[in-house]
PDB file of C-alpha atoms and ligand atoms in Angstrom:
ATOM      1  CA  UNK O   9     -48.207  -0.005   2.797  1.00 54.00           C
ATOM      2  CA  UNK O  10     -45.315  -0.399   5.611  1.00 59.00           C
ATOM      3  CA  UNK O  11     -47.248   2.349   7.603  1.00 70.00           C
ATOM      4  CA  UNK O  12     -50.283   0.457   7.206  1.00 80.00           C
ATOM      5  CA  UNK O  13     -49.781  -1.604  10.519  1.00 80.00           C
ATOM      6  CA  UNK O  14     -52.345  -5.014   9.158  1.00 81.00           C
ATOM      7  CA  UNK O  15     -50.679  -4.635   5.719  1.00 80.00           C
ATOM      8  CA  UNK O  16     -47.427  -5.215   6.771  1.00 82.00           C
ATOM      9  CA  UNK O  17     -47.995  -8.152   9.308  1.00 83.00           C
ATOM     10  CA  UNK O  18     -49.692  -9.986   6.044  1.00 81.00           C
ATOM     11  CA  UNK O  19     -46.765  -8.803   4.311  1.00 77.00           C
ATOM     12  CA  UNK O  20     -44.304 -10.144   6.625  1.00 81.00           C
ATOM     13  CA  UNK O  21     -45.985 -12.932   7.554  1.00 81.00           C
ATOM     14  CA  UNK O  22     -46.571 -14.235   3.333  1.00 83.00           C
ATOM     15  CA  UNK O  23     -42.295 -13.925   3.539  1.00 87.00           C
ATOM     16  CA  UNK O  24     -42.102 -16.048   6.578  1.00 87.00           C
ATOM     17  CA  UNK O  25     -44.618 -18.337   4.918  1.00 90.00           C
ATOM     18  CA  UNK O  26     -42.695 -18.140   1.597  1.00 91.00           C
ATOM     19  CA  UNK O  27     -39.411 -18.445   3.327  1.00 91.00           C
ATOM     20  CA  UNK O  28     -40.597 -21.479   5.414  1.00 92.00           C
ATOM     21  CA  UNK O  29     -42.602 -23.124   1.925  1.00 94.00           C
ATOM     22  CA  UNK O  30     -38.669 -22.911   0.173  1.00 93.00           C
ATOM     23  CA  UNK O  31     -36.926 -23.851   3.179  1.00 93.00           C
ATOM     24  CA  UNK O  32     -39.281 -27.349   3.334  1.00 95.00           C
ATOM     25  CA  UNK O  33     -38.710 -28.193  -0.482  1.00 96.00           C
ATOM     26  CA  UNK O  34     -34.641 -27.828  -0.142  1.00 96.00           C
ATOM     27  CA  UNK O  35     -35.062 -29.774   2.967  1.00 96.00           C
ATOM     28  CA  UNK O  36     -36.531 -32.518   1.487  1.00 96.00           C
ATOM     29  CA  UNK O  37     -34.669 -32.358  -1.636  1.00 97.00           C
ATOM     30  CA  UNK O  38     -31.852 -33.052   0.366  1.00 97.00           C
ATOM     31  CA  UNK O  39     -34.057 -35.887   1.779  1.00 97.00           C
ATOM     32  CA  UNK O  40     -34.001 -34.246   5.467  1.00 94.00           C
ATOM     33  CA  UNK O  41     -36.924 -32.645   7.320  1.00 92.00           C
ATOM     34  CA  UNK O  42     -37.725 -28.913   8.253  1.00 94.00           C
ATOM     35  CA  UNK O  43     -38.901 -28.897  12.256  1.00 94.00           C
ATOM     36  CA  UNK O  44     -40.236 -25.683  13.496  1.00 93.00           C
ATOM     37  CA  UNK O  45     -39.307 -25.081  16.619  1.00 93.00           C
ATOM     38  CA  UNK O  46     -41.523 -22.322  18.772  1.00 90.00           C
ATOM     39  CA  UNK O  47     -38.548 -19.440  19.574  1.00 86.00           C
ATOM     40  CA  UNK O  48     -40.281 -18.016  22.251  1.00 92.00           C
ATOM     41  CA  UNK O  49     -37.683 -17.647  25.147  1.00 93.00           C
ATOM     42  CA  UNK O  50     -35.155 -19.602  23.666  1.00 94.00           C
ATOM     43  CA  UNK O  51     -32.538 -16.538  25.052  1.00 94.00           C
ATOM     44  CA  UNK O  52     -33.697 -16.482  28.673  1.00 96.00           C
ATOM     45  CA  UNK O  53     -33.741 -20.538  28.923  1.00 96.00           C
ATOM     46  CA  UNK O  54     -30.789 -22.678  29.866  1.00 97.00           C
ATOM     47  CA  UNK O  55     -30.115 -26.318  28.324  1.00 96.00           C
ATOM     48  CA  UNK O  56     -31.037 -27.248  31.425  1.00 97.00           C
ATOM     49  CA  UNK O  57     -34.344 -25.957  31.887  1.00 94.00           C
ATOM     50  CA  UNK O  58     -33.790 -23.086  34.083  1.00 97.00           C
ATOM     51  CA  UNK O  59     -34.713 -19.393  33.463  1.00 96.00           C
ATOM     52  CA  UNK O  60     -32.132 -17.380  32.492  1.00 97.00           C
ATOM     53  CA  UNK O  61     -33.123 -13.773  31.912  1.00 96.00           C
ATOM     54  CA  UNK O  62     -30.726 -11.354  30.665  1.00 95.00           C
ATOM     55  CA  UNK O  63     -31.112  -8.346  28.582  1.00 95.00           C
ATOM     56  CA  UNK O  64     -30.082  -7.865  24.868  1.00 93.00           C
ATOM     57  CA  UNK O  65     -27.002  -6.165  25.613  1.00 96.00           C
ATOM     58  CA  UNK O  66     -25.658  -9.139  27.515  1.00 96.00           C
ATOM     59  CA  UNK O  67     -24.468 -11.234  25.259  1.00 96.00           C
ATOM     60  CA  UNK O  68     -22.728 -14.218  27.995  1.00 97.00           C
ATOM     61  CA  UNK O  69     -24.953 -16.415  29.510  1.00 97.00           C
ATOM     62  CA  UNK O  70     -24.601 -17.443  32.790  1.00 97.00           C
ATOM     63  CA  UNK O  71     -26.613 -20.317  34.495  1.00 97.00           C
ATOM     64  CA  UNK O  72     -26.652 -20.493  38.200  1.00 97.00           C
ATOM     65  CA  UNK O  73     -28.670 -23.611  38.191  1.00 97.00           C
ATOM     66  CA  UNK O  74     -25.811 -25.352  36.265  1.00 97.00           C
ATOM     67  CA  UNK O  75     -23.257 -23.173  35.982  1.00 97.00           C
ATOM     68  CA  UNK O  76     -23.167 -22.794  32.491  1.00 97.00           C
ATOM     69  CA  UNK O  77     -20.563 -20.179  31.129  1.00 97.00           C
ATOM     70  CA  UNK O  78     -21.200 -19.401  27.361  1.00 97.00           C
ATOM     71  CA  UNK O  79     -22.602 -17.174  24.295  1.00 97.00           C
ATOM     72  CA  UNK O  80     -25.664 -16.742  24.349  1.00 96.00           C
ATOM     73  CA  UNK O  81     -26.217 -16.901  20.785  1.00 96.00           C
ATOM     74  CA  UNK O  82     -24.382 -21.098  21.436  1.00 97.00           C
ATOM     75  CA  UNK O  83     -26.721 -21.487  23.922  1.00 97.00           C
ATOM     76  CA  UNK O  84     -30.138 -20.051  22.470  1.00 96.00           C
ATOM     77  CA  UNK O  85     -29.029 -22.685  19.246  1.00 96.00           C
ATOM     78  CA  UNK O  86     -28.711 -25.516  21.568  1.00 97.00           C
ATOM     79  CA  UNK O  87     -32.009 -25.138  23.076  1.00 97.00           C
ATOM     80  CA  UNK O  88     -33.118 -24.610  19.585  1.00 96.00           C
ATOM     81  CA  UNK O  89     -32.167 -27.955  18.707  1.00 95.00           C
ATOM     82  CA  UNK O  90     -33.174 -29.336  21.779  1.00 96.00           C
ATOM     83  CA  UNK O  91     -36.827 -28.088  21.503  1.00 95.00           C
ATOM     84  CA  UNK O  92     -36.230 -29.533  17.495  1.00 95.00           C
ATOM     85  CA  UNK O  93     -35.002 -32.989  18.801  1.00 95.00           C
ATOM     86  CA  UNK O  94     -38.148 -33.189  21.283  1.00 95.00           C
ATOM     87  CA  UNK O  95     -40.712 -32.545  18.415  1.00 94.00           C
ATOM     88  CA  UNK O  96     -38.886 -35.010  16.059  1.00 91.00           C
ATOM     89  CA  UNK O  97     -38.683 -37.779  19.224  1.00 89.00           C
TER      90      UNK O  97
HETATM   91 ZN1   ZN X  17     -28.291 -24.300  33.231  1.00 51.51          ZN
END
């Protein structure tokens, strides 16, 4: 089924769904809300807007336009949240 490449996008994609679906009902069990946030670029983006591009195996981020000095993985989060925070506004 895994070789079958339409097969497993459904299959992938009904765990995302499933994932998301469980994710929602602890959410609001918890009486908070789930926000999806589109990911796309969320590594080569700065908290201040500007373009950041760096390759997998660099793993600081560096922002010229603000001179940002931090893990990527902190600053792909914050933009994350800021995207999240913009949705929910
Ligand atoms: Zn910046």
């Amino acid at each position: 089924m895994i070789r079958n490449r339409r097969l497993s996008k459904s299959i992938a994609d009904a765990g995302w769904r499933r994932f998301i679906t469980y994710l929602s009902y602890k959410a609001e069990k918890q009486g908070k809300r789930l926000v999806q946030v589109p990911a796309q670029g969320t590594s080569q983006t700065c908290i201040c807007g500007a373009d950041v591009p760096k390759t997998l195996a660099i793993r600081l981020h560096e922002c010229n336009a603000c001179g940002r000095v931090q893990d990527r993985d902190i600053v792909s989060a914050q933009v994350i949240l800021q995207r999240a925070l913009s949705i929910v506004a």
